[in-house]
Amino acid sequence: MTGNTSSPDVASQLIAMETAALERWCRGDPSGYLEICAPDVSYFDPFLPTRLDGLPALTAHYEALRGKISAARFELLNPLVCQAGPMACLSFNFVSWGGNENAMRWNCAEVYRQDDAGWRLVQTHWSFTGAAG
């Protein structure tokens, strides 16, 4: 993991958490993400006109998507973890393939906060990757 500005243990842990949540997401199960979110999570989605604030709002949005997302495979590329005390940001590129579809390409930045429960997502931001490649 080149370029990480955090301890290797923190970077590995956050990337593993994210990968596990993505594995479930790609099978139509958003609970993997909901389980790692803090109650005060905020969320930006390119399909929504405004930010969602709080776990109840995110849960309602994700429950409407349950079973509707499917990707045959995915790649989490170029992960970078920057840590400052109990806060860490994981940014990466995400590519997914759903059967015969062309690849969907995304940018993601996830801000995690460490508390007594461990690392929890407090801000999640997804956007489309601008350049096809």
Coordinates of N, CA and C in Angstrom, one line a residue:
M1 N 0.8 -1.2 0.0 CA 0.0 0.0 0.0 C 0.9 1.2 0.0
T2 N 1.3 1.6 -1.1 CA 2.2 2.8 -1.2 C 1.4 4.1 -1.0
G3 N 2.0 5.0 -0.4 CA 1.4 6.3 -0.3 C 0.6 6.5 0.9
N4 N 0.4 5.5 1.8 CA -0.4 5.6 3.0 C 0.3 6.5 4.0
T5 N -0.4 7.4 4.6 CA 0.1 8.2 5.7 C -0.6 7.8 7.0
S6 N -0.6 6.6 7.2 CA -1.2 6.0 8.4 C -0.4 4.8 8.8
S7 N -0.7 4.2 9.9 CA 0.0 3.0 10.2 C -0.5 1.9 9.3
P8 N 0.4 0.9 9.0 CA 0.0 -0.2 8.1 C -1.2 -0.9 8.7
D9 N -1.3 -1.1 10.0 CA -2.4 -1.8 10.7 C -3.7 -1.0 10.4
V10 N -3.7 0.3 10.6 CA -5.0 1.1 10.4 C -5.4 1.0 8.9
A11 N -4.4 1.2 8.0 CA -4.8 1.1 6.6 C -5.3 -0.3 6.2
S12 N -4.7 -1.3 6.7 CA -5.2 -2.7 6.4 C -6.6 -2.9 6.9
Q13 N -6.8 -2.4 8.2 CA -8.1 -2.6 8.8 C -9.2 -1.9 8.0
L14 N -9.0 -0.6 7.7 CA -10.0 0.1 7.0 C -10.3 -0.4 5.6
I15 N -9.2 -0.8 4.9 CA -9.4 -1.4 3.5 C -10.1 -2.7 3.6
A16 N -9.9 -3.5 4.7 CA -10.6 -4.8 4.8 C -12.1 -4.5 5.2
M17 N -12.3 -3.5 6.0 CA -13.7 -3.2 6.3 C -14.5 -2.8 5.1
E18 N -13.8 -1.9 4.3 CA -14.5 -1.4 3.1 C -14.7 -2.5 2.1
T19 N -13.7 -3.4 1.9 CA -13.8 -4.5 1.0 C -15.0 -5.4 1.4
A20 N -15.1 -5.7 2.7 CA -16.2 -6.6 3.1 C -17.5 -5.9 2.9
A21 N -17.6 -4.6 3.1 CA -18.9 -3.9 2.9 C -19.2 -3.9 1.4
L22 N -18.2 -3.7 0.5 CA -18.4 -3.8 -0.9 C -18.8 -5.1 -1.4
E23 N -18.3 -6.2 -0.8 CA -18.7 -7.5 -1.2 C -20.2 -7.8 -1.0
R24 N -20.6 -7.3 0.1 CA -22.1 -7.4 0.4 C -22.9 -6.5 -0.5
W25 N -22.4 -5.3 -0.7 CA -23.1 -4.3 -1.5 C -23.4 -4.9 -2.9
C26 N -22.3 -5.5 -3.5 CA -22.4 -6.0 -4.8 C -23.3 -7.2 -4.9
R27 N -23.7 -7.8 -3.8 CA -24.7 -8.8 -3.8 C -26.1 -8.3 -3.4
G28 N -26.2 -7.0 -3.4 CA -27.5 -6.4 -3.1 C -27.8 -6.2 -1.6
D29 N -26.8 -6.3 -0.8 CA -27.0 -6.2 0.7 C -26.3 -5.0 1.2
P30 N -27.0 -3.9 1.5 CA -26.3 -2.7 2.0 C -26.0 -2.8 3.5
S31 N -26.4 -3.8 4.2 CA -26.2 -3.9 5.6 C -24.7 -3.8 6.0
G32 N -23.8 -4.3 5.1 CA -22.4 -4.3 5.4 C -21.9 -2.8 5.7
Y33 N -22.5 -1.9 4.9 CA -22.1 -0.5 5.1 C -22.9 0.1 6.3
L34 N -24.1 -0.3 6.5 CA -24.9 0.3 7.6 C -24.3 -0.1 8.9
E35 N -23.7 -1.3 9.0 CA -23.1 -1.9 10.2 C -21.8 -1.2 10.6
I36 N -21.2 -0.5 9.7 CA -19.9 0.2 10.0 C -20.1 1.7 10.1
C37 N -21.3 2.2 10.0 CA -21.5 3.6 10.0 C -21.8 4.1 11.5
A38 N -21.3 5.3 11.7 CA -21.6 6.0 13.0 C -23.0 6.5 12.9
P39 N -23.7 6.8 14.1 CA -25.0 7.4 14.0 C -25.1 8.7 13.3
D40 N -24.0 9.5 13.3 CA -24.0 10.8 12.7 C -23.3 10.8 11.3
V41 N -23.4 9.7 10.6 CA -22.8 9.6 9.3 C -23.5 10.6 8.3
S42 N -22.7 11.1 7.4 CA -23.3 11.9 6.3 C -22.8 11.3 5.0
Y43 N -23.7 11.5 3.9 CA -23.5 10.7 2.7 C -23.8 11.6 1.5
F44 N -22.8 11.6 0.5 CA -23.0 12.2 -0.8 C -23.1 11.1 -1.8
D45 N -24.2 11.2 -2.7 CA -24.4 10.2 -3.7 C -24.7 11.0 -5.0
P46 N -24.1 10.7 -6.1 CA -24.3 11.4 -7.4 C -25.7 11.4 -7.9
F47 N -26.5 10.4 -7.4 CA -27.9 10.3 -7.8 C -28.9 11.1 -6.9
L48 N -28.3 11.7 -5.8 CA -29.2 12.5 -4.9 C -28.9 14.0 -5.0
P49 N -29.9 14.8 -4.9 CA -29.7 16.3 -5.0 C -29.0 16.9 -3.8
T50 N -29.1 16.3 -2.6 CA -28.5 16.8 -1.4 C -27.8 15.7 -0.6
R51 N -27.1 16.1 0.4 CA -26.4 15.2 1.3 C -27.5 14.6 2.2
L52 N -27.2 13.3 2.6 CA -28.0 12.6 3.6 C -27.3 12.8 4.9
D53 N -28.0 13.1 6.0 CA -27.4 13.2 7.3 C -28.1 12.3 8.3
G54 N -27.2 11.5 8.9 CA -27.6 10.6 10.0 C -27.9 9.2 9.5
L55 N -27.7 8.2 10.4 CA -27.9 6.8 10.0 C -29.3 6.5 9.6
P56 N -30.4 7.1 10.3 CA -31.7 6.8 9.8 C -32.0 7.2 8.4
A57 N -31.5 8.3 8.0 CA -31.7 8.7 6.6 C -30.9 7.8 5.6
L58 N -29.7 7.5 6.0 CA -28.9 6.6 5.1 C -29.6 5.2 5.0
T59 N -30.1 4.7 6.2 CA -30.7 3.4 6.2 C -32.0 3.4 5.3
A60 N -32.8 4.5 5.3 CA -34.0 4.5 4.5 C -33.6 4.5 3.0
H61 N -32.5 5.3 2.7 CA -32.1 5.3 1.3 C -31.5 3.9 0.8
Y62 N -30.7 3.3 1.7 CA -30.2 2.0 1.3 C -31.2 0.9 1.3
E63 N -32.2 0.9 2.2 CA -33.2 -0.1 2.2 C -34.0 -0.1 0.8
A64 N -34.2 1.1 0.3 CA -34.9 1.2 -1.0 C -34.0 0.6 -2.2
L65 N -32.7 0.4 -1.9 CA -31.9 -0.2 -2.9 C -31.6 -1.7 -2.7
R66 N -32.1 -2.2 -1.5 CA -31.8 -3.6 -1.1 C -32.2 -4.5 -2.2
G67 N -31.4 -5.4 -2.7 CA -31.7 -6.4 -3.7 C -31.6 -5.9 -5.1
K68 N -31.4 -4.6 -5.3 CA -31.4 -4.0 -6.6 C -30.0 -3.8 -7.2
I69 N -29.0 -3.9 -6.4 CA -27.6 -3.7 -6.8 C -27.0 -5.1 -7.0
S70 N -26.3 -5.2 -8.2 CA -25.6 -6.5 -8.4 C -24.4 -6.2 -9.3
A71 N -23.3 -6.8 -8.9 CA -22.1 -6.7 -9.6 C -21.4 -8.1 -9.6
A72 N -21.1 -8.6 -10.8 CA -20.5 -9.9 -10.8 C -19.1 -9.9 -10.2
R73 N -18.4 -8.8 -10.4 CA -17.1 -8.6 -9.8 C -16.8 -7.1 -9.6
F74 N -15.8 -6.8 -8.8 CA -15.4 -5.5 -8.6 C -13.9 -5.4 -8.2
E75 N -13.4 -4.2 -8.4 CA -12.0 -3.9 -7.9 C -12.0 -2.7 -7.1
L76 N -11.3 -2.7 -6.0 CA -11.0 -1.5 -5.2 C -9.5 -1.1 -5.6
L77 N -9.3 0.0 -6.2 CA -8.0 0.4 -6.8 C -7.5 1.6 -6.1
N78 N -6.2 1.7 -6.0 CA -5.4 2.8 -5.6 C -5.8 3.3 -4.2
P79 N -6.0 2.4 -3.2 CA -6.4 2.9 -1.9 C -5.3 3.7 -1.2
L80 N -5.8 4.8 -0.6 CA -4.9 5.6 0.2 C -5.5 5.9 1.5
V81 N -4.9 5.7 2.6 CA -5.4 6.0 3.9 C -4.5 7.1 4.5
C82 N -5.1 8.2 4.9 CA -4.5 9.3 5.6 C -5.1 9.4 7.0
Q83 N -4.3 9.3 8.0 CA -4.8 9.3 9.4 C -4.3 10.5 10.1
A84 N -5.2 11.1 11.0 CA -4.8 12.2 11.9 C -5.5 11.8 13.2
G85 N -4.8 11.3 14.2 CA -5.4 10.9 15.4 C -6.5 9.9 15.3
P86 N -7.7 10.2 15.8 CA -8.8 9.2 15.8 C -9.6 9.3 14.5
M87 N -9.1 10.1 13.5 CA -9.8 10.2 12.2 C -8.9 9.7 11.1
A88 N -9.5 9.1 10.1 CA -8.8 8.6 9.0 C -9.6 8.7 7.7
C89 N -9.0 9.0 6.6 CA -9.7 9.1 5.3 C -9.2 8.0 4.4
L90 N -10.1 7.2 3.9 CA -9.7 6.2 2.9 C -10.3 6.7 1.6
S91 N -9.4 6.9 0.6 CA -9.9 7.2 -0.8 C -9.5 6.1 -1.7
F92 N -10.3 5.9 -2.7 CA -10.0 4.8 -3.7 C -10.8 5.0 -4.9
N93 N -10.4 4.3 -6.0 CA -11.2 4.1 -7.2 C -11.9 2.8 -7.1
F94 N -13.1 2.7 -7.6 CA -13.9 1.5 -7.5 C -14.4 1.2 -8.9
V95 N -14.3 0.0 -9.4 CA -14.8 -0.4 -10.7 C -15.6 -1.7 -10.5
S96 N -16.8 -1.7 -11.0 CA -17.6 -2.9 -10.9 C -18.2 -3.3 -12.3
W97 N -18.4 -4.6 -12.4 CA -19.0 -5.2 -13.6 C -20.2 -6.0 -13.3
G98 N -21.3 -5.8 -14.0 CA -22.5 -6.5 -13.7 C -22.9 -7.3 -14.9
G99 N -22.3 -8.4 -15.1 CA -22.7 -9.3 -16.2 C -22.2 -8.7 -17.5
N100 N -23.1 -8.4 -18.4 CA -22.7 -7.9 -19.8 C -22.5 -6.4 -19.8
E101 N -22.7 -5.7 -18.7 CA -22.6 -4.3 -18.7 C -21.1 -3.9 -18.8
N102 N -21.0 -2.6 -19.3 CA -19.7 -2.0 -19.2 C -19.3 -1.8 -17.8
A103 N -18.1 -1.5 -17.6 CA -17.6 -1.2 -16.2 C -18.2 0.1 -15.7
M104 N -18.6 0.1 -14.4 CA -19.0 1.3 -13.8 C -17.8 1.8 -13.0
R105 N -17.4 3.1 -13.1 CA -16.2 3.6 -12.5 C -16.6 4.7 -11.5
W106 N -16.0 4.6 -10.3 CA -16.4 5.5 -9.3 C -15.1 6.0 -8.6
N107 N -15.2 7.2 -7.9 CA -14.3 7.7 -7.0 C -15.0 7.6 -5.6
C108 N -14.2 7.3 -4.6 CA -14.8 7.3 -3.3 C -13.9 7.8 -2.2
A109 N -14.4 8.6 -1.3 CA -13.7 9.1 -0.1 C -14.5 8.8 1.1
E110 N -14.0 8.0 2.0 CA -14.6 7.6 3.2 C -13.9 8.1 4.4
V111 N -14.5 8.9 5.3 CA -13.9 9.3 6.5 C -14.4 8.5 7.7
Y112 N -13.4 7.9 8.4 CA -13.7 7.1 9.5 C -13.2 7.8 10.8
R113 N -14.0 7.5 11.9 CA -13.6 8.0 13.2 C -13.5 6.8 14.2
Q114 N -12.4 6.8 15.0 CA -12.3 5.7 15.9 C -12.9 6.1 17.2
D115 N -13.7 5.2 17.8 CA -14.3 5.4 19.1 C -14.2 4.1 19.9
D116 N -15.0 4.0 20.9 CA -14.9 2.8 21.7 C -15.4 1.6 21.0
A117 N -16.2 1.8 19.9 CA -16.7 0.7 19.1 C -15.8 0.3 18.0
G118 N -14.7 1.1 17.8 CA -13.8 0.8 16.7 C -13.9 1.9 15.7
W119 N -13.5 1.6 14.5 CA -13.6 2.5 13.4 C -15.0 2.5 12.8
R120 N -15.5 3.7 12.6 CA -16.9 3.9 12.1 C -16.9 5.0 11.0
L121 N -17.7 4.7 10.0 CA -17.8 5.7 8.9 C -18.6 6.9 9.4
V122 N -18.0 8.1 9.2 CA -18.8 9.3 9.6 C -19.1 10.2 8.3
Q123 N -18.4 10.0 7.2 CA -18.7 10.7 6.0 C -18.3 9.8 4.8
T124 N -19.2 9.7 3.9 CA -19.0 8.9 2.7 C -19.4 9.7 1.5
H125 N -18.5 9.7 0.5 CA -18.7 10.5 -0.7 C -18.4 9.7 -1.9
W126 N -19.4 9.4 -2.8 CA -19.2 8.7 -4.0 C -19.5 9.6 -5.2
S127 N -18.6 9.5 -6.2 CA -18.8 10.3 -7.4 C -18.4 9.5 -8.6
F128 N -18.8 9.8 -9.8 CA -18.4 9.1 -11.0 C -17.0 9.6 -11.4
T129 N -16.3 8.6 -11.9 CA -14.9 8.9 -12.4 C -15.1 9.6 -13.8
G130 N -14.5 10.8 -13.9 CA -14.7 11.6 -15.1 C -14.2 11.0 -16.4
A131 N -13.0 10.4 -16.4 CA -12.4 9.9 -17.6 C -12.6 8.4 -17.7
A132 N -13.0 7.9 -18.9 CA -13.2 6.5 -19.1 C -11.8 5.9 -19.4
G133 N -11.6 4.7 -19.0 CA -10.2 4.2 -19.2 C -10.1 2.8 -19.4

